[in-house]
mmCIF file with all atom_site columns, C-alpha atoms in Angstrom:
data_model
loop_
_atom_site.group_PDB
_atom_site.id
_atom_site.type_symbol
_atom_site.label_atom_id
_atom_site.label_alt_id
_atom_site.label_comp_id
_atom_site.label_asym_id
_atom_site.label_entity_id
_atom_site.label_seq_id
_atom_site.pdbx_PDB_ins_code
_atom_site.Cartn_x
_atom_site.Cartn_y
_atom_site.Cartn_z
_atom_site.occupancy
_atom_site.B_iso_or_equiv
_atom_site.pdbx_formal_charge
_atom_site.auth_seq_id
_atom_site.auth_comp_id
_atom_site.auth_asym_id
_atom_site.auth_atom_id
_atom_site.pdbx_PDB_model_num
ATOM 1   C CA . UNK A 1 1   ? 34.875  -33.183 66.845  1.00 47.00 ? 43  UNK A CA 1
ATOM 2   C CA . UNK A 1 2   ? 32.858  -32.507 63.381  1.00 50.00 ? 44  UNK A CA 1
ATOM 3   C CA . UNK A 1 3   ? 34.107  -34.647 60.428  1.00 52.00 ? 45  UNK A CA 1
ATOM 4   C CA . UNK A 1 4   ? 33.267  -32.952 57.000  1.00 49.00 ? 46  UNK A CA 1
ATOM 5   C CA . UNK A 1 5   ? 32.753  -36.296 55.137  1.00 50.00 ? 47  UNK A CA 1
ATOM 6   C CA . UNK A 1 6   ? 29.566  -37.044 57.642  1.00 50.00 ? 48  UNK A CA 1
ATOM 7   C CA . UNK A 1 7   ? 26.449  -35.723 55.935  1.00 50.00 ? 49  UNK A CA 1
ATOM 8   C CA . UNK A 1 8   ? 24.757  -35.128 58.817  1.00 50.00 ? 50  UNK A CA 1
ATOM 9   C CA . UNK A 1 9   ? 26.027  -31.743 59.231  1.00 49.00 ? 51  UNK A CA 1
ATOM 10  C CA . UNK A 1 10  ? 24.281  -29.432 62.005  1.00 50.00 ? 52  UNK A CA 1
ATOM 11  C CA . UNK A 1 11  ? 23.273  -26.095 61.028  1.00 48.00 ? 53  UNK A CA 1
ATOM 12  C CA . UNK A 1 12  ? 24.538  -22.945 62.744  1.00 53.00 ? 54  UNK A CA 1
ATOM 13  C CA . UNK A 1 13  ? 22.031  -20.472 64.178  1.00 52.00 ? 55  UNK A CA 1
ATOM 14  C CA . UNK A 1 14  ? 23.188  -17.994 61.870  1.00 53.00 ? 56  UNK A CA 1
ATOM 15  C CA . UNK A 1 15  ? 23.082  -19.720 58.546  1.00 52.00 ? 57  UNK A CA 1
ATOM 16  C CA . UNK A 1 16  ? 20.000  -20.095 56.242  1.00 57.00 ? 58  UNK A CA 1
ATOM 17  C CA . UNK A 1 17  ? 18.162  -23.427 55.841  1.00 65.00 ? 59  UNK A CA 1
ATOM 18  C CA . UNK A 1 18  ? 20.175  -24.482 52.864  1.00 66.00 ? 60  UNK A CA 1
ATOM 19  C CA . UNK A 1 19  ? 23.581  -25.746 53.874  1.00 65.00 ? 61  UNK A CA 1
ATOM 20  C CA . UNK A 1 20  ? 26.662  -24.990 51.778  1.00 67.00 ? 62  UNK A CA 1
ATOM 21  C CA . UNK A 1 21  ? 28.137  -28.231 50.402  1.00 63.00 ? 63  UNK A CA 1
ATOM 22  C CA . UNK A 1 22  ? 30.944  -29.638 52.385  1.00 58.00 ? 64  UNK A CA 1
ATOM 23  C CA . UNK A 1 23  ? 32.989  -30.717 49.060  1.00 55.00 ? 65  UNK A CA 1
ATOM 24  C CA . UNK A 1 24  ? 34.144  -27.329 48.568  1.00 58.00 ? 66  UNK A CA 1
ATOM 25  C CA . UNK A 1 25  ? 36.578  -27.400 51.492  1.00 60.00 ? 67  UNK A CA 1
ATOM 26  C CA . UNK A 1 26  ? 38.442  -30.024 49.543  1.00 61.00 ? 68  UNK A CA 1
ATOM 27  C CA . UNK A 1 27  ? 39.014  -32.156 52.670  1.00 62.00 ? 69  UNK A CA 1
ATOM 28  C CA . UNK A 1 28  ? 37.410  -35.356 51.292  1.00 67.00 ? 70  UNK A CA 1
ATOM 29  C CA . UNK A 1 29  ? 38.957  -36.483 48.198  1.00 71.00 ? 71  UNK A CA 1
ATOM 30  C CA . UNK A 1 30  ? 36.599  -39.576 48.644  1.00 77.00 ? 72  UNK A CA 1
ATOM 31  C CA . UNK A 1 31  ? 33.464  -38.009 47.635  1.00 76.00 ? 73  UNK A CA 1
ATOM 32  C CA . UNK A 1 32  ? 32.189  -37.685 44.067  1.00 80.00 ? 74  UNK A CA 1
ATOM 33  C CA . UNK A 1 33  ? 31.799  -34.144 43.071  1.00 78.00 ? 75  UNK A CA 1
ATOM 34  C CA . UNK A 1 34  ? 29.361  -32.924 40.606  1.00 82.00 ? 76  UNK A CA 1
ATOM 35  C CA . UNK A 1 35  ? 30.187  -31.659 37.269  1.00 86.00 ? 77  UNK A CA 1
ATOM 36  C CA . UNK A 1 36  ? 27.991  -29.252 35.381  1.00 86.00 ? 78  UNK A CA 1
ATOM 37  C CA . UNK A 1 37  ? 26.422  -30.866 32.483  1.00 88.00 ? 79  UNK A CA 1
ATOM 38  C CA . UNK A 1 38  ? 26.864  -29.914 29.117  1.00 88.00 ? 80  UNK A CA 1
ATOM 39  C CA . UNK A 1 39  ? 23.967  -28.657 27.010  1.00 87.00 ? 81  UNK A CA 1
ATOM 40  C CA . UNK A 1 40  ? 24.068  -30.420 23.939  1.00 84.00 ? 82  UNK A CA 1
ATOM 41  C CA . UNK A 1 41  ? 21.593  -27.799 22.293  1.00 83.00 ? 83  UNK A CA 1
ATOM 42  C CA . UNK A 1 42  ? 24.146  -24.647 23.099  1.00 83.00 ? 84  UNK A CA 1
ATOM 43  C CA . UNK A 1 43  ? 27.134  -26.548 22.088  1.00 85.00 ? 85  UNK A CA 1
ATOM 44  C CA . UNK A 1 44  ? 25.563  -27.511 18.396  1.00 89.00 ? 86  UNK A CA 1
ATOM 45  C CA . UNK A 1 45  ? 26.540  -25.086 15.531  1.00 91.00 ? 87  UNK A CA 1
ATOM 46  C CA . UNK A 1 46  ? 23.229  -24.547 14.233  1.00 91.00 ? 88  UNK A CA 1
ATOM 47  C CA . UNK A 1 47  ? 22.343  -22.828 17.681  1.00 90.00 ? 89  UNK A CA 1
ATOM 48  C CA . UNK A 1 48  ? 25.390  -20.818 18.066  1.00 91.00 ? 90  UNK A CA 1
ATOM 49  C CA . UNK A 1 49  ? 24.810  -19.495 14.630  1.00 92.00 ? 91  UNK A CA 1
ATOM 50  C CA . UNK A 1 50  ? 21.119  -18.932 15.088  1.00 89.00 ? 92  UNK A CA 1
ATOM 51  C CA . UNK A 1 51  ? 22.348  -16.926 18.563  1.00 90.00 ? 93  UNK A CA 1
ATOM 52  C CA . UNK A 1 52  ? 24.799  -15.079 16.809  1.00 91.00 ? 94  UNK A CA 1
ATOM 53  C CA . UNK A 1 53  ? 22.340  -13.753 14.167  1.00 89.00 ? 95  UNK A CA 1
ATOM 54  C CA . UNK A 1 54  ? 19.930  -13.124 16.541  1.00 86.00 ? 96  UNK A CA 1
ATOM 55  C CA . UNK A 1 55  ? 22.391  -10.616 18.647  1.00 88.00 ? 97  UNK A CA 1
ATOM 56  C CA . UNK A 1 56  ? 23.166  -9.186  15.585  1.00 87.00 ? 98  UNK A CA 1
ATOM 57  C CA . UNK A 1 57  ? 19.923  -8.263  14.556  1.00 82.00 ? 99  UNK A CA 1
ATOM 58  C CA . UNK A 1 58  ? 19.279  -7.123  17.746  1.00 80.00 ? 100 UNK A CA 1
ATOM 59  C CA . UNK A 1 59  ? 22.110  -4.575  17.648  1.00 84.00 ? 101 UNK A CA 1
ATOM 60  C CA . UNK A 1 60  ? 20.704  -3.417  14.509  1.00 83.00 ? 102 UNK A CA 1
ATOM 61  C CA . UNK A 1 61  ? 17.140  -3.256  15.397  1.00 75.00 ? 103 UNK A CA 1
ATOM 62  C CA . UNK A 1 62  ? 16.086  -5.935  13.099  1.00 71.00 ? 104 UNK A CA 1
ATOM 63  C CA . UNK A 1 63  ? 14.518  -7.750  16.188  1.00 62.00 ? 105 UNK A CA 1
ATOM 64  C CA . UNK A 1 64  ? 11.848  -10.202 15.094  1.00 64.00 ? 106 UNK A CA 1
ATOM 65  C CA . UNK A 1 65  ? 8.149   -9.300  15.775  1.00 69.00 ? 107 UNK A CA 1
ATOM 66  C CA . UNK A 1 66  ? 7.256   -11.982 18.430  1.00 73.00 ? 108 UNK A CA 1
ATOM 67  C CA . UNK A 1 67  ? 3.540   -11.508 19.097  1.00 73.00 ? 109 UNK A CA 1
ATOM 68  C CA . UNK A 1 68  ? 1.685   -13.266 21.975  1.00 78.00 ? 110 UNK A CA 1
ATOM 69  C CA . UNK A 1 69  ? -0.341  -16.341 21.367  1.00 83.00 ? 111 UNK A CA 1
ATOM 70  C CA . UNK A 1 70  ? -3.211  -14.633 22.077  1.00 86.00 ? 112 UNK A CA 1
ATOM 71  C CA . UNK A 1 71  ? -2.907  -11.913 19.676  1.00 85.00 ? 113 UNK A CA 1
ATOM 72  C CA . UNK A 1 72  ? -1.868  -14.656 16.864  1.00 85.00 ? 114 UNK A CA 1
ATOM 73  C CA . UNK A 1 73  ? -5.157  -16.503 17.556  1.00 89.00 ? 115 UNK A CA 1
ATOM 74  C CA . UNK A 1 74  ? -7.015  -13.150 17.601  1.00 92.00 ? 116 UNK A CA 1
ATOM 75  C CA . UNK A 1 75  ? -5.705  -12.224 14.304  1.00 92.00 ? 117 UNK A CA 1
ATOM 76  C CA . UNK A 1 76  ? -6.252  -15.447 12.453  1.00 93.00 ? 118 UNK A CA 1
ATOM 77  C CA . UNK A 1 77  ? -9.683  -15.270 13.546  1.00 95.00 ? 119 UNK A CA 1
ATOM 78  C CA . UNK A 1 78  ? -10.243 -11.725 12.186  1.00 95.00 ? 120 UNK A CA 1
ATOM 79  C CA . UNK A 1 79  ? -8.672  -12.784 8.936   1.00 95.00 ? 121 UNK A CA 1
ATOM 80  C CA . UNK A 1 80  ? -10.964 -15.904 8.754   1.00 96.00 ? 122 UNK A CA 1
ATOM 81  C CA . UNK A 1 81  ? -13.835 -13.924 9.239   1.00 96.00 ? 123 UNK A CA 1
ATOM 82  C CA . UNK A 1 82  ? -12.898 -11.363 6.526   1.00 96.00 ? 124 UNK A CA 1
ATOM 83  C CA . UNK A 1 83  ? -12.479 -14.042 4.006   1.00 96.00 ? 125 UNK A CA 1
ATOM 84  C CA . UNK A 1 84  ? -15.851 -15.909 4.953   1.00 96.00 ? 126 UNK A CA 1
ATOM 85  C CA . UNK A 1 85  ? -17.330 -12.455 4.257   1.00 95.00 ? 127 UNK A CA 1
ATOM 86  C CA . UNK A 1 86  ? -15.945 -12.234 0.896   1.00 94.00 ? 128 UNK A CA 1
ATOM 87  C CA . UNK A 1 87  ? -16.817 -15.744 0.273   1.00 92.00 ? 129 UNK A CA 1
ATOM 88  C CA . UNK A 1 88  ? -20.432 -14.967 1.029   1.00 90.00 ? 130 UNK A CA 1
ATOM 89  C CA . UNK A 1 89  ? -20.442 -12.062 -0.986  1.00 87.00 ? 131 UNK A CA 1
ATOM 90  C CA . UNK A 1 90  ? -18.985 -13.737 -4.230  1.00 86.00 ? 132 UNK A CA 1
ATOM 91  C CA . UNK A 1 91  ? -21.750 -16.490 -3.626  1.00 84.00 ? 133 UNK A CA 1
ATOM 92  C CA . UNK A 1 92  ? -24.464 -13.933 -3.226  1.00 78.00 ? 134 UNK A CA 1
ATOM 93  C CA . UNK A 1 93  ? -23.647 -12.237 -6.477  1.00 76.00 ? 135 UNK A CA 1
ATOM 94  C CA . UNK A 1 94  ? -23.728 -15.808 -8.114  1.00 77.00 ? 136 UNK A CA 1
ATOM 95  C CA . UNK A 1 95  ? -27.109 -16.947 -6.981  1.00 77.00 ? 137 UNK A CA 1
ATOM 96  C CA . UNK A 1 96  ? -29.185 -14.037 -8.092  1.00 75.00 ? 138 UNK A CA 1
ATOM 97  C CA . UNK A 1 97  ? -33.130 -14.366 -8.271  1.00 78.00 ? 139 UNK A CA 1
ATOM 98  C CA . UNK A 1 98  ? -35.291 -13.627 -11.216 1.00 81.00 ? 140 UNK A CA 1
ATOM 99  C CA . UNK A 1 99  ? -36.398 -10.668 -10.438 1.00 84.00 ? 141 UNK A CA 1
ATOM 100 C CA . UNK A 1 100 ? -32.423 -9.289  -10.072 1.00 83.00 ? 142 UNK A CA 1
ATOM 101 C CA . UNK A 1 101 ? -31.921 -10.920 -13.379 1.00 84.00 ? 143 UNK A CA 1
ATOM 102 C CA . UNK A 1 102 ? -34.630 -9.025  -14.892 1.00 90.00 ? 144 UNK A CA 1
ATOM 103 C CA . UNK A 1 103 ? -33.872 -5.701  -13.506 1.00 90.00 ? 145 UNK A CA 1
ATOM 104 C CA . UNK A 1 104 ? -30.342 -5.984  -14.099 1.00 89.00 ? 146 UNK A CA 1
ATOM 105 C CA . UNK A 1 105 ? -31.384 -6.289  -17.714 1.00 93.00 ? 147 UNK A CA 1
ATOM 106 C CA . UNK A 1 106 ? -33.472 -3.309  -17.830 1.00 96.00 ? 148 UNK A CA 1
ATOM 107 C CA . UNK A 1 107 ? -30.928 -1.558  -16.317 1.00 96.00 ? 149 UNK A CA 1
ATOM 108 C CA . UNK A 1 108 ? -28.647 -2.294  -18.869 1.00 96.00 ? 150 UNK A CA 1
ATOM 109 C CA . UNK A 1 109 ? -31.205 -1.330  -21.638 1.00 97.00 ? 151 UNK A CA 1
ATOM 110 C CA . UNK A 1 110 ? -31.798 2.090   -20.341 1.00 96.00 ? 152 UNK A CA 1
ATOM 111 C CA . UNK A 1 111 ? -28.203 2.933   -20.140 1.00 96.00 ? 153 UNK A CA 1
ATOM 112 C CA . UNK A 1 112 ? -27.537 1.709   -23.743 1.00 96.00 ? 154 UNK A CA 1
ATOM 113 C CA . UNK A 1 113 ? -30.512 4.056   -24.560 1.00 96.00 ? 155 UNK A CA 1
ATOM 114 C CA . UNK A 1 114 ? -29.032 6.845   -22.693 1.00 96.00 ? 156 UNK A CA 1
ATOM 115 C CA . UNK A 1 115 ? -25.742 6.549   -24.380 1.00 95.00 ? 157 UNK A CA 1
ATOM 116 C CA . UNK A 1 116 ? -27.421 6.219   -27.721 1.00 94.00 ? 158 UNK A CA 1
ATOM 117 C CA . UNK A 1 117 ? -29.396 9.668   -26.824 1.00 93.00 ? 159 UNK A CA 1
ATOM 118 C CA . UNK A 1 118 ? -26.018 11.142  -25.905 1.00 91.00 ? 160 UNK A CA 1
ATOM 119 C CA . UNK A 1 119 ? -24.466 10.106  -29.091 1.00 90.00 ? 161 UNK A CA 1
ATOM 120 C CA . UNK A 1 120 ? -27.420 11.743  -31.398 1.00 86.00 ? 162 UNK A CA 1
ATOM 121 C CA . UNK A 1 121 ? -26.948 15.228  -29.244 1.00 85.00 ? 163 UNK A CA 1
ATOM 122 C CA . UNK A 1 122 ? -23.491 15.162  -29.786 1.00 84.00 ? 164 UNK A CA 1
ATOM 123 C CA . UNK A 1 123 ? -23.678 14.360  -33.778 1.00 81.00 ? 165 UNK A CA 1
ATOM 124 C CA . UNK A 1 124 ? -26.548 17.258  -33.856 1.00 77.00 ? 166 UNK A CA 1
ATOM 125 C CA . UNK A 1 125 ? -24.171 19.588  -31.938 1.00 79.00 ? 167 UNK A CA 1
ATOM 126 C CA . UNK A 1 126 ? -21.393 18.757  -34.440 1.00 78.00 ? 168 UNK A CA 1
ATOM 127 C CA . UNK A 1 127 ? -23.176 19.256  -37.613 1.00 76.00 ? 169 UNK A CA 1
ATOM 128 C CA . UNK A 1 128 ? -23.089 22.454  -39.515 1.00 79.00 ? 170 UNK A CA 1
ATOM 129 C CA . UNK A 1 129 ? -26.303 24.460  -39.031 1.00 80.00 ? 171 UNK A CA 1
ATOM 130 C CA . UNK A 1 130 ? -26.957 24.520  -42.749 1.00 80.00 ? 172 UNK A CA 1
ATOM 131 C CA . UNK A 1 131 ? -27.786 21.032  -42.169 1.00 81.00 ? 173 UNK A CA 1
ATOM 132 C CA . UNK A 1 132 ? -29.903 20.991  -39.306 1.00 80.00 ? 174 UNK A CA 1
ATOM 133 C CA . UNK A 1 133 ? -32.270 23.519  -40.975 1.00 84.00 ? 175 UNK A CA 1
ATOM 134 C CA . UNK A 1 134 ? -32.615 21.357  -44.061 1.00 87.00 ? 176 UNK A CA 1
ATOM 135 C CA . UNK A 1 135 ? -33.671 18.616  -42.120 1.00 85.00 ? 177 UNK A CA 1
ATOM 136 C CA . UNK A 1 136 ? -36.036 20.908  -40.165 1.00 86.00 ? 178 UNK A CA 1
ATOM 137 C CA . UNK A 1 137 ? -37.505 22.297  -43.504 1.00 88.00 ? 179 UNK A CA 1
ATOM 138 C CA . UNK A 1 138 ? -38.017 18.368  -44.577 1.00 88.00 ? 180 UNK A CA 1
ATOM 139 C CA . UNK A 1 139 ? -39.859 17.545  -41.309 1.00 87.00 ? 181 UNK A CA 1
ATOM 140 C CA . UNK A 1 140 ? -41.893 20.698  -41.782 1.00 90.00 ? 182 UNK A CA 1
ATOM 141 C CA . UNK A 1 141 ? -42.854 19.805  -45.634 1.00 87.00 ? 183 UNK A CA 1
ATOM 142 C CA . UNK A 1 142 ? -43.526 16.322  -44.445 1.00 87.00 ? 184 UNK A CA 1
ATOM 143 C CA . UNK A 1 143 ? -45.945 17.314  -41.888 1.00 86.00 ? 185 UNK A CA 1
ATOM 144 C CA . UNK A 1 144 ? -47.638 20.072  -44.009 1.00 86.00 ? 186 UNK A CA 1
ATOM 145 C CA . UNK A 1 145 ? -48.080 17.157  -46.787 1.00 85.00 ? 187 UNK A CA 1
ATOM 146 C CA . UNK A 1 146 ? -49.572 14.624  -44.384 1.00 81.00 ? 188 UNK A CA 1
ATOM 147 C CA . UNK A 1 147 ? -52.033 17.417  -43.489 1.00 79.00 ? 189 UNK A CA 1
ATOM 148 C CA . UNK A 1 148 ? -53.058 17.988  -47.154 1.00 77.00 ? 190 UNK A CA 1
ATOM 149 C CA . UNK A 1 149 ? -53.420 14.092  -47.419 1.00 76.00 ? 191 UNK A CA 1
ATOM 150 C CA . UNK A 1 150 ? -55.716 14.033  -44.304 1.00 74.00 ? 192 UNK A CA 1
ATOM 151 C CA . UNK A 1 151 ? -58.046 16.903  -45.398 1.00 66.00 ? 193 UNK A CA 1
#
């Protein structure tokens, strides 16, 4: 006869390799029966609140965007490259050669001259016609006086 308290139970041919525990039968009261361990994380109030909040957010469709670690690393690298490129551009603007400085000065002077010419043209367009004719007459008179003195 097989004693259920005996640890050396033989497996019948129809059973799997895993033996069923013999203490479930309730025949042996002298064995210590295992109890399910309490998980301190799951019993903590913070964990329960967080879990409840996550469930509510999932029902609403506000699930957090959990990205894979590889994607996070790639995005961080890309962000760092963009920042580095911007920094290099700023340094390039700061470190201009003498030639670039001279060219910038000339360009500014040319722009100022063009603005002055445009202002003069606008002033001439806005002045009445008799004032224009008077200035033309003065020029022709000065040119005529200049020719008489040279001859």
